[in-house]
PDB file of C-alpha atoms in Angstrom:
ATOM      1  CA  MET A  20     -61.097 -33.381 -18.401  1.00  0.00           C
ATOM      2  CA  GLU A  21     -60.268 -35.364 -15.100  1.00  0.00           C
ATOM      3  CA  ALA A  22     -63.004 -37.404 -13.653  1.00  0.00           C
ATOM      4  CA  THR A  23     -62.336 -37.811  -9.658  1.00  0.00           C
ATOM      5  CA  ASP A  24     -64.519 -40.173  -7.429  1.00  0.00           C
ATOM      6  CA  ALA A  25     -65.089 -38.590  -4.130  1.00  0.00           C
ATOM      7  CA  LEU A  26     -66.660 -39.870  -0.815  1.00  0.00           C
ATOM      8  CA  ASP A  27     -69.124 -37.437   0.710  1.00  0.00           C
ATOM      9  CA  PRO A  28     -72.181 -37.913   2.545  1.00  0.00           C
ATOM     10  CA  PRO A  29     -75.350 -36.850   0.645  1.00  0.00           C
ATOM     11  CA  SER A  30     -76.073 -33.517   2.705  1.00  0.00           C
ATOM     12  CA  ARG A  31     -72.200 -32.554   2.422  1.00  0.00           C
ATOM     13  CA  PRO A  32     -70.505 -30.170  -0.017  1.00  0.00           C
ATOM     14  CA  PRO A  33     -67.265 -31.841  -1.317  1.00  0.00           C
ATOM     15  CA  SER A  34     -64.378 -32.721   0.696  1.00  0.00           C
ATOM     16  CA  ARG A  35     -61.556 -30.262   1.403  1.00  0.00           C
ATOM     17  CA  HIS A  36     -59.338 -32.649  -0.316  1.00  0.00           C
ATOM     18  CA  LEU A  37     -60.942 -32.032  -3.786  1.00  0.00           C
ATOM     19  CA  PRO A  38     -59.147 -29.325  -6.066  1.00  0.00           C
ATOM     20  CA  ARG A  39     -60.137 -25.549  -4.987  1.00  0.00           C
ATOM     21  CA  HIS A  40     -58.617 -24.038  -7.993  1.00  0.00           C
ATOM     22  CA  ARG A  41     -62.035 -23.797  -9.634  1.00  0.00           C
ATOM     23  CA  GLN A  42     -65.736 -24.739  -8.972  1.00  0.00           C
ATOM     24  CA  PRO A  43     -66.427 -28.547 -10.186  1.00  0.00           C
ATOM     25  CA  ARG A  44     -69.728 -29.662 -11.109  1.00  0.00           C
ATOM     26  CA  ILE A  45     -70.785 -32.577  -8.674  1.00  0.00           C
ATOM     27  CA  ARG A  46     -72.556 -35.538  -9.460  1.00  0.00           C
ATOM     28  CA  PRO A  47     -73.791 -38.583  -7.650  1.00  0.00           C
ATOM     29  CA  HIS A  48     -71.708 -41.403  -8.599  1.00  0.00           C
ATOM     30  CA  ARG A  49     -75.217 -43.409  -9.698  1.00  0.00           C
ATOM     31  CA  HIS A  50     -78.754 -43.204  -8.674  1.00  0.00           C
ATOM     32  CA  ASP A  51     -81.511 -45.487  -8.643  1.00  0.00           C
ATOM     33  CA  LEU A  52     -84.773 -45.483 -10.370  1.00  0.00           C
ATOM     34  CA  ARG A  53     -87.825 -46.877  -8.229  1.00  0.00           C
ATOM     35  CA  THR A  54     -91.426 -47.192  -9.189  1.00  0.00           C
ATOM     36  CA  ALA A  55     -94.162 -48.068  -7.547  1.00  0.00           C
ATOM     37  CA  ALA A  56     -94.867 -51.601  -8.962  1.00  0.00           C
ATOM     38  CA  SER A  57     -98.788 -50.687  -9.576  1.00  0.00           C
ATOM     39  CA  ARG A  58     -97.264 -48.043 -12.233  1.00  0.00           C
ATOM     40  CA  THR A  59     -96.902 -49.045 -16.162  1.00  0.00           C
ATOM     41  CA  ASP A  60     -95.376 -47.373 -19.041  1.00  0.00           C
ATOM     42  CA  LYS A  61     -97.655 -44.567 -20.430  1.00  0.00           C
ATOM     43  CA  ASP A  62     -97.757 -46.692 -23.712  1.00  0.00           C
ATOM     44  CA  ARG A  63     -98.958 -49.713 -21.967  1.00  0.00           C
ATOM     45  CA  GLU A  64    -101.892 -50.391 -24.384  1.00  0.00           C
ATOM     46  CA  ASN A  65     -99.247 -50.526 -26.906  1.00  0.00           C
ATOM     47  CA  ILE A  66     -97.479 -52.867 -25.097  1.00  0.00           C
ATOM     48  CA  ARG A  67    -100.285 -55.429 -24.463  1.00  0.00           C
ATOM     49  CA  ARG A  68    -100.826 -55.119 -28.387  1.00  0.00           C
ATOM     50  CA  GLY A  69     -97.402 -56.324 -29.201  1.00  0.00           C
ATOM     51  CA  ILE A  70     -97.570 -58.918 -26.098  1.00  0.00           C
ATOM     52  CA  ARG A  71    -100.694 -60.548 -28.416  1.00  0.00           C
ATOM     53  CA  LYS A  72     -98.847 -59.836 -31.777  1.00  0.00           C
ATOM     54  CA  HIS A  73     -95.520 -61.296 -31.018  1.00  0.00           C
ATOM     55  CA  ASP A  74     -97.439 -64.494 -28.611  1.00  0.00           C
ATOM     56  CA  TRP A  75     -94.892 -62.998 -25.914  1.00  0.00           C
ATOM     57  CA  ASN A  76     -95.401 -64.360 -22.401  1.00  0.00           C
ATOM     58  CA  LEU A  77     -93.160 -64.313 -18.721  1.00  0.00           C
ATOM     59  CA  GLU A  78     -91.509 -67.437 -17.538  1.00  0.00           C
ATOM     60  CA  LEU A  79     -90.074 -67.757 -13.990  1.00  0.00           C
ATOM     61  CA  ALA A  80     -87.349 -69.907 -14.436  1.00  0.00           C
ATOM     62  CA  LYS A  81     -85.553 -71.710 -11.194  1.00  0.00           C
ATOM     63  CA  GLN A  82     -82.904 -74.380 -12.614  1.00  0.00           C
ATOM     64  CA  ALA A  83     -78.949 -74.061 -12.512  1.00  0.00           C
ATOM     65  CA  GLN A  84     -78.982 -74.402 -16.494  1.00  0.00           C
ATOM     66  CA  ASP A  85     -81.521 -71.520 -16.590  1.00  0.00           C
ATOM     67  CA  PHE A  86     -78.952 -69.242 -15.103  1.00  0.00           C
ATOM     68  CA  GLY A  87     -76.556 -70.727 -17.259  1.00  0.00           C
ATOM     69  CA  PHE A  88     -78.643 -69.997 -20.364  1.00  0.00           C
ATOM     70  CA  PHE A  89     -79.340 -66.508 -19.051  1.00  0.00           C
ATOM     71  CA  TYR A  90     -75.755 -65.615 -18.039  1.00  0.00           C
ATOM     72  CA  ASP A  91     -74.094 -67.210 -20.943  1.00  0.00           C
ATOM     73  CA  ARG A  92     -76.319 -66.353 -23.908  1.00  0.00           C
ATOM     74  CA  MET A  93     -77.978 -63.298 -22.666  1.00  0.00           C
ATOM     75  CA  HIS A  94     -76.304 -61.352 -20.331  1.00  0.00           C
ATOM     76  CA  VAL A  95     -72.829 -61.677 -21.399  1.00  0.00           C
ATOM     77  CA  PRO A  96     -73.561 -61.045 -25.089  1.00  0.00           C
ATOM     78  CA  THR A  97     -75.699 -58.080 -24.252  1.00  0.00           C
ATOM     79  CA  MET A  98     -72.976 -56.210 -22.202  1.00  0.00           C
ATOM     80  CA  ALA A  99     -70.194 -57.059 -24.794  1.00  0.00           C
ATOM     81  CA  ALA A 100     -72.568 -55.478 -27.343  1.00  0.00           C
ATOM     82  CA  ARG A 101     -72.838 -52.225 -25.438  1.00  0.00           C
ATOM     83  CA  HIS A 102     -69.986 -51.826 -23.811  1.00  0.00           C
ATOM     84  CA  GLY A 103     -67.081 -53.538 -25.825  1.00  0.00           C
ATOM     85  CA  GLY A 104     -64.264 -53.865 -23.986  1.00  0.00           C
ATOM     86  CA  TRP A 105     -65.777 -51.574 -21.021  1.00  0.00           C
ATOM     87  CA  VAL A 106     -68.062 -54.348 -19.876  1.00  0.00           C
ATOM     88  CA  ARG A 107     -69.615 -53.427 -16.167  1.00  0.00           C
ATOM     89  CA  SER A 108     -71.286 -56.375 -14.729  1.00  0.00           C
ATOM     90  CA  GLU A 109     -71.351 -59.137 -11.721  1.00  0.00           C
ATOM     91  CA  ARG A 110     -68.949 -61.996 -12.102  1.00  0.00           C
ATOM     92  CA  ARG A 111     -70.575 -65.464 -12.821  1.00  0.00           C
ATOM     93  CA  ASP A 112     -69.965 -66.984  -9.610  1.00  0.00           C
ATOM     94  CA  VAL A 113     -71.040 -63.627  -7.657  1.00  0.00           C
ATOM     95  CA  ALA A 114     -74.555 -63.494  -9.892  1.00  0.00           C
ATOM     96  CA  GLU A 115     -75.343 -67.244  -9.204  1.00  0.00           C
ATOM     97  CA  HIS A 116     -74.516 -67.154  -5.618  1.00  0.00           C
ATOM     98  CA  ALA A 117     -75.453 -63.664  -4.260  1.00  0.00           C
ATOM     99  CA  LEU A 118     -78.553 -62.664  -7.157  1.00  0.00           C
ATOM    100  CA  PHE A 119     -80.079 -66.026  -8.556  1.00  0.00           C
ATOM    101  CA  ARG A 120     -80.018 -68.256  -5.270  1.00  0.00           C
ATOM    102  CA  ARG A 121     -81.514 -65.436  -3.570  1.00  0.00           C
ATOM    103  CA  GLY A 122     -83.483 -64.005  -6.243  1.00  0.00           C
ATOM    104  CA  MET A 123     -85.713 -64.794  -9.205  1.00  0.00           C
ATOM    105  CA  LEU A 124     -85.088 -64.996 -12.678  1.00  0.00           C
ATOM    106  CA  PHE A 125     -87.606 -63.941 -15.603  1.00  0.00           C
ATOM    107  CA  PHE A 126     -87.470 -64.989 -19.366  1.00  0.00           C
ATOM    108  CA  LEU A 127     -89.549 -63.323 -21.989  1.00  0.00           C
ATOM    109  CA  ARG A 128     -90.522 -66.100 -24.398  1.00  0.00           C
ATOM    110  CA  ARG A 129     -91.924 -65.928 -27.991  1.00  0.00           C
ATOM    111  CA  ALA A 130     -93.860 -69.115 -28.332  1.00  0.00           C
ATOM    112  CA  ASP A 131     -91.263 -71.748 -27.419  1.00  0.00           C
ATOM    113  CA  GLU A 132     -88.074 -69.399 -27.834  1.00  0.00           C
ATOM    114  CA  ARG A 133     -86.351 -67.322 -24.665  1.00  0.00           C
ATOM    115  CA  ILE A 134     -85.378 -64.187 -26.166  1.00  0.00           C
ATOM    116  CA  ALA A 135     -84.994 -61.809 -23.146  1.00  0.00           C
ATOM    117  CA  GLY A 136     -84.199 -62.388 -19.845  1.00  0.00           C
ATOM    118  CA  VAL A 137     -83.721 -60.406 -16.042  1.00  0.00           C
ATOM    119  CA  LEU A 138     -82.456 -61.276 -12.978  1.00  0.00           C
ATOM    120  CA  CYS A 139     -83.954 -60.037  -9.748  1.00  0.00           C
ATOM    121  CA  ARG A 140     -83.601 -60.120  -6.078  1.00  0.00           C
ATOM    122  CA  LEU A 141     -86.507 -59.536  -3.625  1.00  0.00           C
ATOM    123  CA  GLU A 142     -85.159 -56.784  -0.637  1.00  0.00           C
ATOM    124  CA  GLY A 143     -87.851 -56.527   1.784  1.00  0.00           C
ATOM    125  CA  ASP A 144     -90.846 -55.285  -0.411  1.00  0.00           C
ATOM    126  CA  VAL A 145     -88.792 -54.100  -3.107  1.00  0.00           C
ATOM    127  CA  LEU A 146     -88.045 -56.114  -6.386  1.00  0.00           C
ATOM    128  CA  VAL A 147     -84.617 -55.190  -7.913  1.00  0.00           C
ATOM    129  CA  ILE A 148     -83.875 -55.759 -11.238  1.00  0.00           C
ATOM    130  CA  ARG A 149     -80.251 -56.262 -11.349  1.00  0.00           C
ATOM    131  CA  LEU A 150     -78.755 -57.875 -14.691  1.00  0.00           C
ATOM    132  CA  ALA A 151     -80.652 -58.212 -18.002  1.00  0.00           C
ATOM    133  CA  GLY A 152     -79.979 -59.423 -21.524  1.00  0.00           C
ATOM    134  CA  VAL A 153     -81.518 -60.264 -24.552  1.00  0.00           C
ATOM    135  CA  LEU A 154     -80.578 -63.380 -26.572  1.00  0.00           C
ATOM    136  CA  GLU A 155     -77.003 -63.331 -27.958  1.00  0.00           C
ATOM    137  CA  GLY A 156     -77.129 -59.402 -27.652  1.00  0.00           C
ATOM    138  CA  ASP A 157     -79.083 -59.119 -30.716  1.00  0.00           C
ATOM    139  CA  PRO A 158     -80.508 -55.694 -30.986  1.00  0.00           C
ATOM    140  CA  VAL A 159     -83.477 -56.774 -33.206  1.00  0.00           C
ATOM    141  CA  HIS A 160     -85.020 -57.717 -29.767  1.00  0.00           C
ATOM    142  CA  TYR A 161     -84.346 -54.195 -28.459  1.00  0.00           C
ATOM    143  CA  ARG A 162     -85.981 -52.725 -31.578  1.00  0.00           C
ATOM    144  CA  ASP A 163     -88.955 -54.902 -31.428  1.00  0.00           C
ATOM    145  CA  GLY A 164     -89.589 -53.936 -27.895  1.00  0.00           C
ATOM    146  CA  ALA A 165     -88.828 -56.874 -26.343  1.00  0.00           C
ATOM    147  CA  GLN A 166     -86.945 -55.792 -23.195  1.00  0.00           C
ATOM    148  CA  LEU A 167     -89.715 -53.123 -22.599  1.00  0.00           C
ATOM    149  CA  VAL A 168     -92.210 -55.550 -22.554  1.00  0.00           C
ATOM    150  CA  LEU A 169     -90.462 -57.873 -20.167  1.00  0.00           C
ATOM    151  CA  TYR A 170     -90.125 -55.220 -17.562  1.00  0.00           C
ATOM    152  CA  HIS A 171     -93.577 -54.659 -18.199  1.00  0.00           C
ATOM    153  CA  LEU A 172     -94.383 -58.172 -17.129  1.00  0.00           C
ATOM    154  CA  VAL A 173     -92.302 -58.525 -14.381  1.00  0.00           C
ATOM    155  CA  MET A 174     -93.884 -55.483 -12.892  1.00  0.00           C
ATOM    156  CA  ARG A 175     -97.070 -56.948 -13.177  1.00  0.00           C
ATOM    157  CA  TRP A 176     -95.925 -60.076 -11.968  1.00  0.00           C
ATOM    158  CA  ALA A 177     -94.697 -57.782  -8.801  1.00  0.00           C
ATOM    159  CA  ILE A 178     -98.264 -56.527  -8.467  1.00  0.00           C
ATOM    160  CA  GLU A 179     -99.745 -59.962  -8.720  1.00  0.00           C
ATOM    161  CA  GLU A 180     -97.431 -61.350  -5.971  1.00  0.00           C
ATOM    162  CA  GLY A 181     -98.064 -58.011  -3.646  1.00  0.00           C
ATOM    163  CA  ILE A 182     -95.106 -56.700  -4.171  1.00  0.00           C
ATOM    164  CA  ALA A 183     -95.091 -52.481  -3.576  1.00  0.00           C
ATOM    165  CA  HIS A 184     -92.115 -51.612  -5.366  1.00  0.00           C
ATOM    166  CA  ALA A 185     -89.657 -52.153  -8.648  1.00  0.00           C
ATOM    167  CA  GLU A 186     -86.241 -50.909  -8.669  1.00  0.00           C
ATOM    168  CA  LEU A 187     -84.908 -50.477 -12.008  1.00  0.00           C
ATOM    169  CA  SER A 188     -81.248 -50.391 -10.730  1.00  0.00           C
ATOM    170  CA  GLY A 189     -79.291 -47.836 -11.536  1.00  0.00           C
ATOM    171  CA  SER A 190     -77.473 -45.543 -14.079  1.00  0.00           C
ATOM    172  CA  ARG A 191     -75.136 -43.184 -14.584  1.00  0.00           C
ATOM    173  CA  PRO A 192     -75.936 -39.276 -13.712  1.00  0.00           C
ATOM    174  CA  PHE A 193     -76.267 -38.268 -17.288  1.00  0.00           C
ATOM    175  CA  ILE A 194     -79.602 -37.847 -18.873  1.00  0.00           C
ATOM    176  CA  SER A 195     -78.284 -38.608 -22.544  1.00  0.00           C
ATOM    177  CA  GLU A 196     -77.809 -42.014 -21.694  1.00  0.00           C
ATOM    178  CA  GLY A 197     -80.307 -44.677 -23.363  1.00  0.00           C
ATOM    179  CA  LEU A 198     -80.409 -46.512 -20.406  1.00  0.00           C
ATOM    180  CA  TYR A 199     -81.645 -43.196 -18.527  1.00  0.00           C
ATOM    181  CA  ALA A 200     -84.238 -42.926 -21.298  1.00  0.00           C
ATOM    182  CA  PHE A 201     -85.689 -46.452 -21.502  1.00  0.00           C
ATOM    183  CA  LYS A 202     -85.875 -46.796 -17.537  1.00  0.00           C
ATOM    184  CA  ARG A 203     -87.541 -43.275 -17.314  1.00  0.00           C
ATOM    185  CA  LYS A 204     -90.631 -44.906 -19.486  1.00  0.00           C
ATOM    186  CA  PHE A 205     -91.605 -46.489 -16.126  1.00  0.00           C
ATOM    187  CA  ARG A 206     -92.154 -43.129 -14.326  1.00  0.00           C
ATOM    188  CA  PRO A 207     -89.667 -44.035 -11.539  1.00  0.00           C
ATOM    189  CA  ARG A 208     -88.518 -41.510  -8.811  1.00  0.00           C
ATOM    190  CA  ILE A 209     -84.589 -40.779  -8.831  1.00  0.00           C
ATOM    191  CA  VAL A 210     -83.288 -41.501  -5.369  1.00  0.00           C
ATOM    192  CA  VAL A 211     -79.819 -41.809  -4.206  1.00  0.00           C
ATOM    193  CA  PRO A 212     -78.420 -45.735  -3.861  1.00  0.00           C
ATOM    194  CA  ARG A 213     -78.944 -47.870  -0.821  1.00  0.00           C
ATOM    195  CA  THR A 214     -75.693 -49.194  -1.337  1.00  0.00           C
ATOM    196  CA  HIS A 215     -71.817 -48.166  -1.004  1.00  0.00           C
ATOM    197  CA  PHE A 216     -73.015 -45.371  -4.020  1.00  0.00           C
ATOM    198  CA  ALA A 217     -74.871 -43.369  -1.626  1.00  0.00           C
ATOM    199  CA  ARG A 218     -71.677 -41.642  -0.410  1.00  0.00           C
ATOM    200  CA  LYS A 219     -69.730 -41.356  -3.569  1.00  0.00           C
ATOM    201  CA  ARG A 220     -69.842 -38.637  -6.122  1.00  0.00           C
ATOM    202  CA  LEU A 221     -68.410 -38.151  -9.707  1.00  0.00           C
ATOM    203  CA  VAL A 222     -66.288 -34.772 -10.030  1.00  0.00           C
ATOM    204  CA  LEU A 223     -66.125 -33.736 -13.350  1.00  0.00           C
ATOM    205  CA  ILE A 224     -62.970 -30.957 -13.313  1.00  0.00           C
ATOM    206  CA  PRO A 225     -61.879 -29.660 -17.172  1.00  0.00           C
ATOM    207  CA  ARG A 226     -58.328 -28.940 -17.230  1.00  0.00           C
ATOM    208  CA  ARG A 227     -58.304 -27.173 -21.067  1.00  0.00           C
ATOM    209  CA  ASP A 228     -61.015 -25.185 -22.644  1.00  0.00           C
ATOM    210  CA  THR A 229     -61.322 -26.988 -26.181  1.00  0.00           C
ATOM    211  CA  PRO A 230     -64.039 -27.811 -28.344  1.00  0.00           C
ATOM    212  CA  GLU A 231     -64.240 -31.190 -27.550  1.00  0.00           C
ATOM    213  CA  VAL A 232     -64.863 -30.446 -23.756  1.00  0.00           C
ATOM    214  CA  ARG A 233     -67.307 -28.066 -24.494  1.00  0.00           C
ATOM    215  CA  ASP A 234     -69.002 -30.545 -27.113  1.00  0.00           C
ATOM    216  CA  PHE A 235     -68.945 -33.195 -24.458  1.00  0.00           C
ATOM    217  CA  LEU A 236     -70.159 -31.110 -21.689  1.00  0.00           C
ATOM    218  CA  CYS A 237     -73.225 -29.700 -23.594  1.00  0.00           C
ATOM    219  CA  GLU A 238     -74.084 -33.061 -25.128  1.00  0.00           C
ATOM    220  CA  HIS A 239     -74.215 -34.740 -21.953  1.00  0.00           C
ATOM    221  CA  PRO A 240     -76.613 -32.607 -19.350  1.00  0.00           C
ATOM    222  CA  ALA A 241     -75.937 -34.137 -15.983  1.00  0.00           C
ATOM    223  CA  ILE A 242     -77.778 -34.929 -12.752  1.00  0.00           C
ATOM    224  CA  THR A 243     -76.280 -32.949 -10.330  1.00  0.00           C
ATOM    225  CA  ILE A 244     -76.442 -32.795  -6.379  1.00  0.00           C
ATOM    226  CA  ASP A 245     -76.340 -29.765  -4.273  1.00  0.00           C
ATOM    227  CA  PRO A 246     -75.047 -29.334  -0.766  1.00  0.00           C
ATOM    228  CA  ALA A 247     -78.591 -30.339   0.906  1.00  0.00           C
ATOM    229  CA  GLY A 248     -78.731 -33.290  -1.491  1.00  0.00           C
ATOM    230  CA  LYS A 249     -81.199 -32.327  -3.881  1.00  0.00           C
ATOM    231  CA  LEU A 250     -80.716 -33.073  -7.084  1.00  0.00           C
ATOM    232  CA  HIS A 251     -80.780 -31.032 -10.209  1.00  0.00           C
ATOM    233  CA  VAL A 252     -80.502 -31.170 -14.020  1.00  0.00           C
ATOM    234  CA  THR A 253     -77.859 -29.100 -15.401  1.00  0.00           C
ATOM    235  CA  TYR A 254     -77.859 -27.923 -19.030  1.00  0.00           C
ATOM    236  CA  LEU A 255     -74.425 -26.342 -20.165  1.00  0.00           C
ATOM    237  CA  TYR A 256     -74.422 -24.118 -23.544  1.00  0.00           C
ATOM    238  CA  ASP A 257     -72.453 -21.659 -25.429  1.00  0.00           C
ATOM    239  CA  ARG A 258     -73.132 -19.364 -28.442  1.00  0.00           C
ATOM    240  CA  ASP A 259     -72.648 -22.293 -30.680  1.00  0.00           C
ATOM    241  CA  ARG A 260     -73.997 -25.117 -28.718  1.00  0.00           C
ATOM    242  CA  PRO A 261     -77.586 -24.577 -27.272  1.00  0.00           C
ATOM    243  CA  PRO A 262     -78.369 -26.333 -24.316  1.00  0.00           C
ATOM    244  CA  ARG A 263     -79.760 -30.193 -25.277  1.00  0.00           C
ATOM    245  CA  VAL A 264     -83.422 -29.101 -23.734  1.00  0.00           C
ATOM    246  CA  ASP A 265     -84.534 -31.604 -26.286  1.00  0.00           C
ATOM    247  CA  LEU A 266     -83.099 -34.740 -23.877  1.00  0.00           C
ATOM    248  CA  PRO A 267     -86.098 -34.506 -21.071  1.00  0.00           C
ATOM    249  CA  TRP A 268     -85.365 -34.684 -17.909  1.00  0.00           C
ATOM    250  CA  ASP A 269     -88.630 -34.851 -15.818  1.00  0.00           C
ATOM    251  CA  CYS A 270     -88.596 -37.186 -13.124  1.00  0.00           C
ATOM    252  CA  SER A 271     -89.755 -37.721  -9.391  1.00  0.00           C
ATOM    253  CA  GLY A 272     -86.973 -36.874  -7.286  1.00  0.00           C
ATOM    254  CA  ILE A 273     -85.273 -34.195  -9.456  1.00  0.00           C
ATOM    255  CA  THR A 274     -85.959 -30.800  -8.125  1.00  0.00           C
ATOM    256  CA  GLY A 275     -85.646 -28.970 -11.462  1.00  0.00           C
ATOM    257  CA  ALA A 276     -83.541 -27.995 -14.075  1.00  0.00           C
ATOM    258  CA  HIS A 277     -81.295 -24.794 -14.861  1.00  0.00           C
ATOM    259  CA  GLU A 278     -78.815 -23.794 -17.510  1.00  0.00           C
ATOM    260  CA  LEU A 279     -74.748 -22.677 -17.151  1.00  0.00           C
ATOM    261  CA  HIS A 280     -72.970 -21.114 -19.744  1.00  0.00           C
ATOM    262  CA  LEU A 281     -69.780 -22.887 -20.632  1.00  0.00           C
ATOM    263  CA  ASP A 282     -67.696 -19.475 -20.378  1.00  0.00           C
ATOM    264  CA  ASP A 283     -68.529 -19.410 -16.288  1.00  0.00           C
ATOM    265  CA  LEU A 284     -67.642 -22.918 -16.238  1.00  0.00           C
ATOM    266  CA  LEU A 285     -64.475 -22.843 -17.949  1.00  0.00           C
ATOM    267  CA  ALA A 286     -63.304 -19.154 -17.361  1.00  0.00           C
ATOM    268  CA  GLY A 287     -59.572 -18.827 -16.716  1.00  0.00           C
ATOM    269  CA  LEU A 288     -58.753 -22.404 -18.296  1.00  0.00           C
ATOM    270  CA  PRO A 289     -56.276 -22.824 -21.015  1.00  0.00           C
ATOM    271  CA  ARG A 290     -57.264 -22.856 -24.636  1.00  0.00           C
ATOM    272  CA  PRO A 291     -55.316 -24.286 -27.743  1.00  0.00           C
ATOM    273  CA  ASP A 292     -57.136 -21.858 -30.117  1.00  0.00           C
ATOM    274  CA  ALA A 293     -57.906 -18.376 -29.033  1.00  0.00           C
ATOM    275  CA  HIS A 294     -60.547 -17.889 -31.881  1.00  0.00           C
ATOM    276  CA  ASP A 295     -62.661 -20.723 -31.351  1.00  0.00           C
ATOM    277  CA  GLY A 296     -66.242 -19.214 -31.527  1.00  0.00           C
ATOM    278  CA  ARG A 297     -68.401 -19.495 -28.350  1.00  0.00           C
TER     279      ARG A 297
END
């Protein structure tokens, strides 16, 4: 299966240079999740109880050594734990000069220990959360809810500062992603990014009809974009692979969801095993 980046305005169909031998599924390359800063997670009372239980509090840090602590001991280890050799992030110098020196760095503290952090940038009346991490990338800090509490406290800070919106940065266009599920807790609105990603599209073009391709397409329902620029969720399925409707999609900015049979999408492609059950 081939993944192709394509440049197209949001209101136009795929460019003519895309393969025409079949109809590919077009996804926004990325999408941003923006929430009103006055909104909190639906479990906010549980968050408050967790804050009291763990003695969590928010720290706004401004010194150069604070950035170094965040980047080297939180962000880099967290990205390595998540992505291994496929780490995607800002270089240290870019993060320091373009984000830290023009933004805000928050730490979640438990008593006297910093256990999680986020690096943000204020763009007009929008607080953009750009980089995040937990101490040494330790997954225990995700299990105890530290990252969720940190986002909650940062949004509460934004409210107190009169900031209208918080932007939770982006996610790839698959609702199976843990990052999408996490950010969805804050009831955001899905929007096309305001950056260069606005004109980019991710086009998945299957080359063969194999069980592995079917497994992947079924297990990862995608946010797709139509020629009018509206966002939808597409669930793929076949006889042996029911649509993953257990993965919730409902989010402001997404028009709706529909199901598409894999036989219709993959019709005419070569299959190594003609007896594969579908």
